[in-house]
Tab-separated table of C-alpha atoms and ligand atoms in Angstrom:
chain	number	residue	atom	x	y	z
B	1	MET	CA	45.799	109.462	88.999
B	2	LEU	CA	48.381	109.338	91.931
B	3	GLU	CA	48.187	106.206	94.075
B	4	ILE	CA	50.233	105.795	97.171
B	5	GLN	CA	50.396	102.235	98.158
B	6	ASN	CA	51.528	100.934	101.510
B	7	ILE	CA	54.436	103.165	102.153
B	8	PHE	CA	56.803	102.329	105.076
B	9	LYS	CA	59.809	104.488	106.189
B	10	THR	CA	62.136	104.245	109.110
B	11	TYR	CA	64.789	106.380	110.403
B	12	ASP	CA	67.428	105.343	112.816
B	13	ASN	CA	65.373	102.133	113.509
B	14	LYS	CA	62.384	104.177	114.424
B	15	PRO	CA	59.234	103.725	112.071
B	16	LEU	CA	58.143	106.918	111.000
B	17	LEU	CA	55.456	105.934	108.407
B	18	ARG	CA	53.782	102.492	108.783
B	19	GLY	CA	51.824	101.625	105.597
B	20	ILE	CA	50.554	104.813	104.158
B	21	SER	CA	47.893	104.321	101.233
B	22	PHE	CA	45.834	106.877	99.670
B	23	SER	CA	45.185	108.075	96.078
B	24	VAL	CA	44.481	111.804	94.598
B	25	SER	CA	42.192	112.230	91.708
B	26	GLN	CA	42.136	114.765	88.814
B	27	GLY	CA	41.190	118.234	90.157
B	28	GLU	CA	41.276	117.104	93.940
B	29	THR	CA	43.011	118.782	96.702
B	30	ILE	CA	44.198	116.320	99.499
B	31	CYS	CA	45.270	117.819	102.760
B	32	LEU	CA	47.432	115.816	104.930
B	33	LEU	CA	47.150	117.110	108.647
B	34	GLY	CA	49.733	115.898	111.123
B	35	ALA	CA	51.690	117.252	114.091
B	36	SER	CA	55.122	118.504	113.595
B	37	GLY	CA	57.482	115.522	113.113
B	38	SER	CA	54.858	113.120	112.008
B	39	GLY	CA	56.492	112.399	108.681
B	40	LYS	CA	54.568	114.873	106.389
B	41	SER	CA	57.746	116.367	104.654
B	42	THR	CA	59.356	112.866	104.128
B	43	LEU	CA	56.265	111.650	102.486
B	44	LEU	CA	56.265	114.668	100.101
B	45	ARG	CA	59.957	114.174	99.436
B	46	MET	CA	59.314	110.510	98.502
B	47	ILE	CA	56.413	111.388	96.245
B	48	ALA	CA	58.770	113.858	94.518
B	49	GLY	CA	61.401	111.219	94.035
B	50	LEU	CA	64.096	112.784	96.439
B	51	GLU	CA	63.831	110.002	98.924
B	52	PHE	CA	62.852	106.350	98.858
B	53	PRO	CA	60.573	104.283	101.052
B	54	GLU	CA	61.669	100.907	102.477
B	55	SER	CA	58.637	99.477	100.865
B	56	GLY	CA	55.484	100.456	99.116
B	57	GLN	CA	54.857	102.133	95.689
B	58	PHE	CA	53.804	105.298	94.062
B	59	LEU	CA	51.946	105.139	90.945
B	60	PHE	CA	50.860	107.851	88.572
B	61	ASN	CA	48.247	106.887	85.962
B	62	GLN	CA	48.855	103.219	86.823
B	63	ILE	CA	52.709	103.708	86.140
B	64	ASP	CA	55.252	103.041	88.921
B	65	LEU	CA	57.455	105.989	89.545
B	66	ALA	CA	60.260	104.016	91.050
B	67	GLN	CA	62.396	104.395	87.920
B	68	THR	CA	61.400	108.104	87.227
B	69	PRO	CA	63.953	110.520	88.403
B	70	PRO	CA	62.605	113.705	90.219
B	71	HIS	CA	62.929	116.183	87.229
B	72	ILE	CA	60.944	113.870	84.893
B	73	ARG	CA	57.979	113.414	87.306
B	74	ASP	CA	56.452	116.862	86.380
B	75	PHE	CA	55.434	117.408	90.088
B	76	GLY	CA	55.608	121.022	91.288
B	77	LEU	CA	56.774	121.717	94.813
B	78	VAL	CA	56.155	124.815	97.044
B	79	PHE	CA	57.765	124.834	100.483
B	80	GLN	CA	57.564	126.986	103.611
B	81	ASP	CA	60.881	128.724	102.995
B	82	TYR	CA	59.847	129.508	99.381
B	83	GLY	CA	63.048	128.052	98.148
B	84	LEU	CA	63.569	130.785	95.500
B	85	PHE	CA	66.875	131.460	93.638
B	86	PRO	CA	68.173	134.596	95.558
B	87	HIS	CA	70.446	135.541	92.537
B	88	LEU	CA	67.669	135.456	89.932
B	89	ASN	CA	65.020	138.060	89.399
B	90	ILE	CA	61.284	137.245	89.393
B	91	PHE	CA	61.096	136.541	85.808
B	92	ASP	CA	64.014	134.232	85.759
B	93	ASN	CA	62.665	132.284	88.859
B	94	VAL	CA	59.293	131.563	87.172
B	95	ALA	CA	61.044	130.756	83.870
B	96	PHE	CA	63.516	128.299	85.577
B	97	GLY	CA	61.560	125.070	84.980
B	98	LEU	CA	60.655	126.132	81.459
B	99	LYS	CA	64.314	126.854	80.586
B	100	MET	CA	65.265	123.376	82.038
B	101	ARG	CA	62.771	121.997	79.436
B	102	ASN	CA	64.288	123.833	76.630
B	103	THR	CA	61.102	125.830	76.016
B	104	SER	CA	61.604	128.559	73.446
B	105	ALA	CA	62.206	132.131	74.586
B	106	GLU	CA	58.898	133.321	73.024
B	107	LYS	CA	56.875	130.632	74.815
B	108	ILE	CA	58.616	131.339	77.976
B	109	ASN	CA	57.829	134.953	77.740
B	110	ILE	CA	54.134	134.214	77.328
B	111	ARG	CA	53.863	131.773	80.069
B	112	VAL	CA	55.750	133.780	82.609
B	113	THR	CA	53.510	136.828	81.904
B	114	GLU	CA	50.497	134.504	82.312
B	115	MET	CA	51.700	132.973	85.587
B	116	LEU	CA	52.603	136.536	87.124
B	117	GLU	CA	49.124	137.659	86.209
B	118	LEU	CA	47.606	134.628	87.903
B	119	VAL	CA	49.354	135.441	91.184
B	120	ASN	CA	48.834	139.095	90.842
B	121	LEU	CA	52.530	139.886	90.446
B	122	GLN	CA	52.288	141.508	86.692
B	123	GLY	CA	54.888	144.088	85.844
B	124	LEU	CA	57.290	143.039	88.567
B	125	GLU	CA	59.386	140.670	86.223
B	126	LYS	CA	62.586	142.613	86.744
B	127	ARG	CA	62.368	142.905	90.521
B	128	LYS	CA	64.999	140.965	92.785
B	129	VAL	CA	63.139	138.539	94.689
B	130	THR	CA	65.136	139.239	97.789
B	131	ASP	CA	63.392	142.589	97.690
B	132	LEU	CA	59.707	141.040	98.056
B	133	SER	CA	57.706	140.530	101.155
B	134	GLY	CA	57.225	136.947	102.382
B	135	GLY	CA	53.839	136.756	100.896
B	136	GLU	CA	55.109	138.108	97.559
B	137	GLN	CA	57.886	135.637	97.554
B	138	GLN	CA	55.625	132.784	98.115
B	139	ARG	CA	53.525	133.926	95.038
B	140	VAL	CA	56.635	133.876	92.898
B	141	ALA	CA	57.266	130.293	94.199
B	142	LEU	CA	53.707	129.404	93.358
B	143	ALA	CA	54.106	130.842	89.850
B	144	ARG	CA	57.406	128.933	89.450
B	145	ALA	CA	55.805	125.700	90.428
B	146	LEU	CA	52.782	126.282	88.031
B	147	ALA	CA	54.760	127.538	85.034
B	148	PRO	CA	55.700	123.941	83.529
B	149	GLN	CA	52.182	122.800	83.925
B	150	PRO	CA	52.834	120.109	86.419
B	151	ARG	CA	50.807	117.027	86.793
B	152	LEU	CA	50.650	117.297	90.404
B	153	LEU	CA	51.282	120.201	92.907
B	154	MET	CA	52.598	119.640	96.426
B	155	PHE	CA	52.540	122.196	99.088
B	156	ASP	CA	54.667	121.692	102.329
B	157	GLU	CA	53.305	124.066	104.965
B	158	PRO	CA	53.368	126.985	102.423
B	159	LEU	CA	51.799	129.511	104.708
B	160	GLY	CA	54.011	128.594	107.784
B	161	ALA	CA	56.250	131.724	107.566
B	162	LEU	CA	53.707	134.177	107.073
B	163	ASP	CA	51.572	136.265	109.475
B	164	LYS	CA	47.739	135.970	109.905
B	165	SER	CA	46.394	138.270	107.372
B	166	LEU	CA	48.841	137.263	104.567
B	167	LYS	CA	48.075	133.688	105.392
B	168	ASP	CA	44.319	134.149	104.663
B	169	ASP	CA	44.951	136.072	101.333
B	170	LEU	CA	47.394	133.508	100.121
B	171	LEU	CA	45.274	130.598	101.282
B	172	ASN	CA	42.381	132.037	99.217
B	173	GLN	CA	44.578	132.520	96.257
B	174	ILE	CA	45.877	128.938	96.145
B	175	ARG	CA	42.323	127.607	96.693
B	176	PHE	CA	41.181	129.813	93.606
B	177	ILE	CA	44.236	128.675	91.362
B	178	LEU	CA	43.689	125.038	92.393
B	179	HIS	CA	40.118	125.102	91.312
B	180	LYS	CA	40.808	127.177	88.190
B	181	THR	CA	43.623	124.953	87.001
B	182	LYS	CA	42.114	121.602	88.291
B	183	ILE	CA	45.753	120.359	88.976
B	184	PRO	CA	45.619	117.676	91.660
B	185	ALA	CA	47.325	118.777	94.819
B	186	ILE	CA	48.586	117.455	98.011
B	187	TYR	CA	48.721	120.158	100.835
B	188	VAL	CA	50.609	119.403	103.993
B	189	THR	CA	50.086	121.293	107.219
B	190	HIS	CA	49.846	121.068	110.907
B	191	ASP	CA	47.289	123.767	111.050
B	192	GLN	CA	43.667	122.459	110.963
B	193	ASP	CA	42.001	125.665	109.922
B	194	GLU	CA	44.192	125.805	106.975
B	195	ALA	CA	43.590	122.199	106.226
B	196	PHE	CA	39.779	122.380	106.624
B	197	ALA	CA	39.624	125.577	104.435
B	198	ILE	CA	41.535	124.113	101.505
B	199	ALA	CA	40.904	120.466	101.353
B	200	ASP	CA	38.364	118.445	99.255
B	201	ARG	CA	39.732	115.538	101.417
B	202	ILE	CA	41.377	115.542	104.775
B	203	LEU	CA	43.850	112.807	105.757
B	204	LEU	CA	45.047	112.716	109.425
B	205	LEU	CA	48.349	111.448	110.113
B	206	HIS	CA	49.029	109.991	113.422
B	207	ASP	CA	51.744	107.715	114.588
B	208	GLY	CA	52.612	106.784	111.071
B	209	GLU	CA	49.324	105.875	109.909
B	210	ILE	CA	46.374	107.525	108.332
B	211	ILE	CA	43.698	107.480	111.090
B	212	ARG	CA	40.911	109.313	109.201
B	213	ASP	CA	40.318	110.025	105.466
B	214	GLY	CA	37.170	111.772	104.360
B	215	ALA	CA	35.532	115.087	103.274
B	216	PRO	CA	36.103	117.926	105.913
B	217	ASP	CA	32.422	117.864	107.021
B	218	GLU	CA	32.428	114.088	107.362
B	219	VAL	CA	35.658	114.029	109.318
B	220	TRP	CA	34.330	116.894	111.610
B	221	LYS	CA	31.057	115.174	112.179
B	222	ASN	CA	32.581	111.755	112.902
B	223	PRO	CA	36.260	111.801	113.938
B	224	ASN	CA	35.999	108.078	114.682
B	225	SER	CA	38.772	108.051	117.129
B	226	ALA	CA	40.021	109.630	120.064
B	227	TRP	CA	43.193	110.806	118.517
B	228	ALA	CA	41.285	112.220	115.599
B	229	ALA	CA	39.017	114.139	117.962
B	230	ARG	CA	42.136	115.383	119.940
B	231	MET	CA	44.102	116.261	116.791
B	232	LEU	CA	41.010	118.456	115.772
B	233	GLY	CA	40.506	119.938	119.198
B	234	MET	CA	36.848	119.028	118.961
B	235	GLY	CA	36.295	119.015	122.696
B	236	ASN	CA	37.261	117.182	125.748
B	237	VAL	CA	38.439	113.611	125.299
B	238	ILE	CA	38.174	111.477	128.373
B	239	GLU	CA	38.582	107.918	129.269
B	240	GLY	CA	35.805	105.990	130.885
B	241	VAL	CA	34.764	102.488	131.880
B	242	VAL	CA	31.538	100.745	130.734
B	243	LYS	CA	29.442	99.951	133.758
B	244	ARG	CA	26.205	98.644	132.380
B	245	ARG	CA	25.028	97.934	128.975
B	246	MET	CA	21.311	98.499	128.251
B	247	ASN	CA	19.044	96.908	125.571
B	248	ALA	CA	22.291	95.268	124.224
B	249	SER	CA	22.088	94.345	120.612
B	250	ARG	CA	24.744	92.872	118.541
B	251	GLU	CA	25.320	96.422	116.850
B	252	GLY	CA	25.775	98.074	120.254
B	253	GLY	CA	23.192	100.218	121.982
B	254	ARG	CA	23.057	102.263	125.201
B	255	MET	CA	25.518	102.045	128.106
B	256	ASN	CA	26.628	103.780	131.241
B	257	VAL	CA	29.998	104.991	131.222
B	258	ALA	CA	31.690	106.073	134.403
B	259	THR	CA	34.283	108.890	134.221
B	260	GLN	CA	36.151	111.283	136.412
B	261	VAL	CA	33.472	113.908	135.794
B	262	GLY	CA	30.447	111.512	136.269
B	263	VAL	CA	28.509	108.730	134.792
B	264	PHE	CA	27.032	109.256	131.403
B	265	GLU	CA	24.562	107.245	129.449
B	266	VAL	CA	25.958	107.025	125.998
B	267	SER	CA	24.850	105.166	122.883
B	268	CYS	CA	27.448	103.693	120.629
B	269	LYS	CA	27.260	101.672	117.532
B	270	HIS	CA	30.060	99.233	118.555
B	271	LYS	CA	29.576	96.504	121.065
B	272	HIS	CA	31.495	97.295	124.287
B	273	LYS	CA	31.721	94.769	127.214
B	274	ASN	CA	31.059	95.675	130.815
B	275	ASN	CA	34.403	97.227	132.510
B	276	GLU	CA	35.801	97.880	129.024
B	277	LYS	CA	37.761	101.125	128.726
B	278	VAL	CA	36.302	103.647	126.200
B	279	SER	CA	37.055	107.153	125.169
B	280	LEU	CA	34.395	109.690	125.253
B	281	LEU	CA	34.053	113.126	123.573
B	282	LEU	CA	32.466	115.809	125.725
B	283	LYS	CA	31.260	118.575	123.580
B	284	GLN	CA	30.108	121.589	125.541
B	285	SER	CA	26.390	122.474	124.490
B	286	GLY	CA	23.938	125.192	125.441
B	287	GLU	CA	20.804	123.770	126.734
B	288	VAL	CA	20.528	120.141	126.049
B	289	GLY	CA	22.983	117.368	127.398
B	290	ASP	CA	24.229	116.239	130.693
B	291	GLU	CA	25.252	118.643	133.361
B	292	ILE	CA	28.591	118.436	134.960
B	293	LYS	CA	29.971	120.442	137.849
B	294	LEU	CA	33.610	121.782	137.605
B	295	LYS	CA	35.874	123.930	139.751
B	296	VAL	CA	37.728	126.724	137.817
B	297	ALA	CA	41.590	126.449	137.944
B	298	ASP	CA	42.544	128.889	135.372
B	299	VAL	CA	40.884	131.518	132.992
B	300	LEU	CA	42.374	132.757	129.668
B	301	PHE	CA	40.848	135.391	127.342
B	302	LYS	CA	40.267	134.091	123.870
B	303	ARG	CA	38.754	136.515	121.266
B	304	ASP	CA	35.186	137.061	122.440
B	305	GLN	CA	35.075	134.404	125.025
B	306	PHE	CA	37.010	133.014	127.954
B	307	GLU	CA	38.675	129.755	127.892
B	308	VAL	CA	38.409	128.007	131.238
B	309	LYS	CA	40.674	125.254	132.491
B	310	THR	CA	39.042	123.213	135.252
B	311	ARG	CA	40.606	121.049	138.080
B	312	GLY	CA	38.800	119.783	141.168
B	313	VAL	CA	35.663	117.949	140.065
B	314	ALA	CA	32.912	117.562	142.584
B	315	LEU	CA	30.475	114.820	141.998
B	316	SER	CA	27.367	114.158	144.089
B	317	GLY	CA	29.484	115.284	147.314
B	318	GLU	CA	32.478	113.360	146.286
B	319	ALA	CA	35.699	115.393	145.542
B	320	VAL	CA	37.774	114.018	142.653
B	321	SER	CA	41.180	115.815	142.284
B	322	LYS	CA	41.791	114.921	138.612
B	323	GLY	CA	39.988	116.901	135.962
B	324	GLY	CA	41.481	119.351	133.445
B	325	LEU	CA	38.488	119.863	131.159
B	326	VAL	CA	38.703	122.909	129.036
B	327	ILE	CA	35.354	124.838	128.596
B	328	HIS	CA	34.374	128.327	127.011
B	329	LEU	CA	32.308	130.811	128.689
B	330	LYS	CA	31.108	134.265	127.671
B	331	ASP	CA	31.886	135.692	131.213
B	332	ALA	CA	34.997	135.088	133.160
B	333	PRO	CA	34.399	133.060	136.367
B	334	ARG	CA	36.571	133.297	139.354
B	335	VAL	CA	39.431	130.894	139.970
B	336	GLY	CA	38.155	128.318	142.527
B	337	GLN	CA	34.501	128.963	141.760
B	338	MET	CA	32.289	125.933	141.095
B	339	ILE	CA	30.470	126.008	137.734
B	340	ARG	CA	27.810	123.952	135.818
B	341	VAL	CA	28.100	123.339	132.139
B	342	LYS	CA	25.948	121.111	129.959
B	343	VAL	CA	27.833	118.548	127.657
B	344	GLN	CA	26.854	116.158	124.813
B	345	VAL	CA	28.695	112.986	125.136
B	346	GLU	CA	29.724	110.507	122.327
B	347	CYS	CA	31.538	107.479	122.300
B	348	LEU	CA	34.717	107.532	120.204
B	349	THR	CA	35.744	103.841	120.450
D	401	LIG	P1	57.035	116.771	109.447
D	401	LIG	O1	57.209	117.258	108.112
D	401	LIG	O2	55.611	116.023	109.681
D	401	LIG	O3	57.294	117.803	110.568
D	401	LIG	P2	59.406	115.184	108.909
D	401	LIG	O4	58.906	114.480	107.759
D	401	LIG	O5	60.127	116.509	108.450
D	401	LIG	O6	58.111	115.653	109.783
D	401	LIG	O7	60.233	114.407	109.887
D	401	LIG	C1	59.737	113.440	110.771
D	401	LIG	C2	60.804	112.801	111.492
D	401	LIG	O8	61.712	112.046	110.799
D	401	LIG	C3	61.678	113.790	112.313
D	401	LIG	O9	61.366	113.637	113.596
D	401	LIG	C4	62.997	113.570	111.899
D	401	LIG	O10	63.837	113.250	113.193
D	401	LIG	C5	63.034	112.355	111.123
D	401	LIG	N1	63.872	112.560	109.957
D	401	LIG	C6	63.471	113.300	108.817
D	401	LIG	N2	64.416	113.221	107.906
D	401	LIG	C7	65.497	112.492	108.321
D	401	LIG	C8	66.655	112.004	108.016
D	401	LIG	N3	67.180	112.487	106.663
D	401	LIG	N4	67.640	111.221	108.707
D	401	LIG	C9	67.071	110.948	109.894
D	401	LIG	N5	65.879	111.272	110.445
D	401	LIG	C10	65.102	112.059	109.694
D	402	LIG	MG1	57.549	119.323	107.564
């Protein structure tokens, strides 16, 4: 359906997007997850035809979009700040795209009524959009984007301006509508909870490249890189040095990795040499795993547990000043106290 091929974009001599490629199929919701400033909105603007890449192509059903102006692309957009026309009422906002296409008044009436029902705003046609709450305004924006039956929907941090309970409501509503209408969608956000909740496929954008592309559960199970694990807040990512490889086979094997919190025996499918630097993911575990000893530096209450930042790391009598792992405990420890936790260790490189 939509194919994005090798997109490069530079601003002020700084590369922002460096060879972005992915495709979106019928009925699929793609979620592009990236930090603020990573180029997500720029990519959406280029897909919409409002901006142009230095190189690369956008194809829709095998047709290059380069010659297709934005209003002919039939793509719907929903922004963080709603982008409604403040001087128009709800009806006229939702009808806008249909009027632009010279749709008959009768058809417009039917379609607007249908769309307002879909977003639970039936009967409010005459209301001024400026009288609505943020969540309601965003539902009008969604109805407006859906009304002309777009070939693709794009969402740019649509929940960014809403508070937590409204976010969950609207996210569920968007999910429901995307499943029902089967319109392919690209949903852009920096919020991983949102991304994992709505995506059929997650794309992680980091440093101008897509560093991971997969179903949410696959990405979570196998982040495949230190950056992906960090972006997803999966645990503590630390650097280590390979000290001794064991039963070395061509496909990798087990190895000892020395880190600031101890030496771990890790298996890895890649082949690492002795003294090679690797990144390890330390996931806090209950009973099984390697035990590490940490000194508490700071304690923060988070929902039903305490987030503990650690500092001084003591290893077999040897004091190491670096550290800074974050762990979670049911009971608050004292600052300065030594604690033991079990971790499961994976190699990320
Ligand atoms: P995101 O949506 O991921 O937060 P953006 O695509 O909005 O990121 O912007 C990424 C970077 O590109 C920003 O740091 C910004 O400085 C730069 N940028 C965006 N648009 C322009 C522009 N028109 N001119 C120059 N720099 C821009
Ligand atoms: Mg943005």
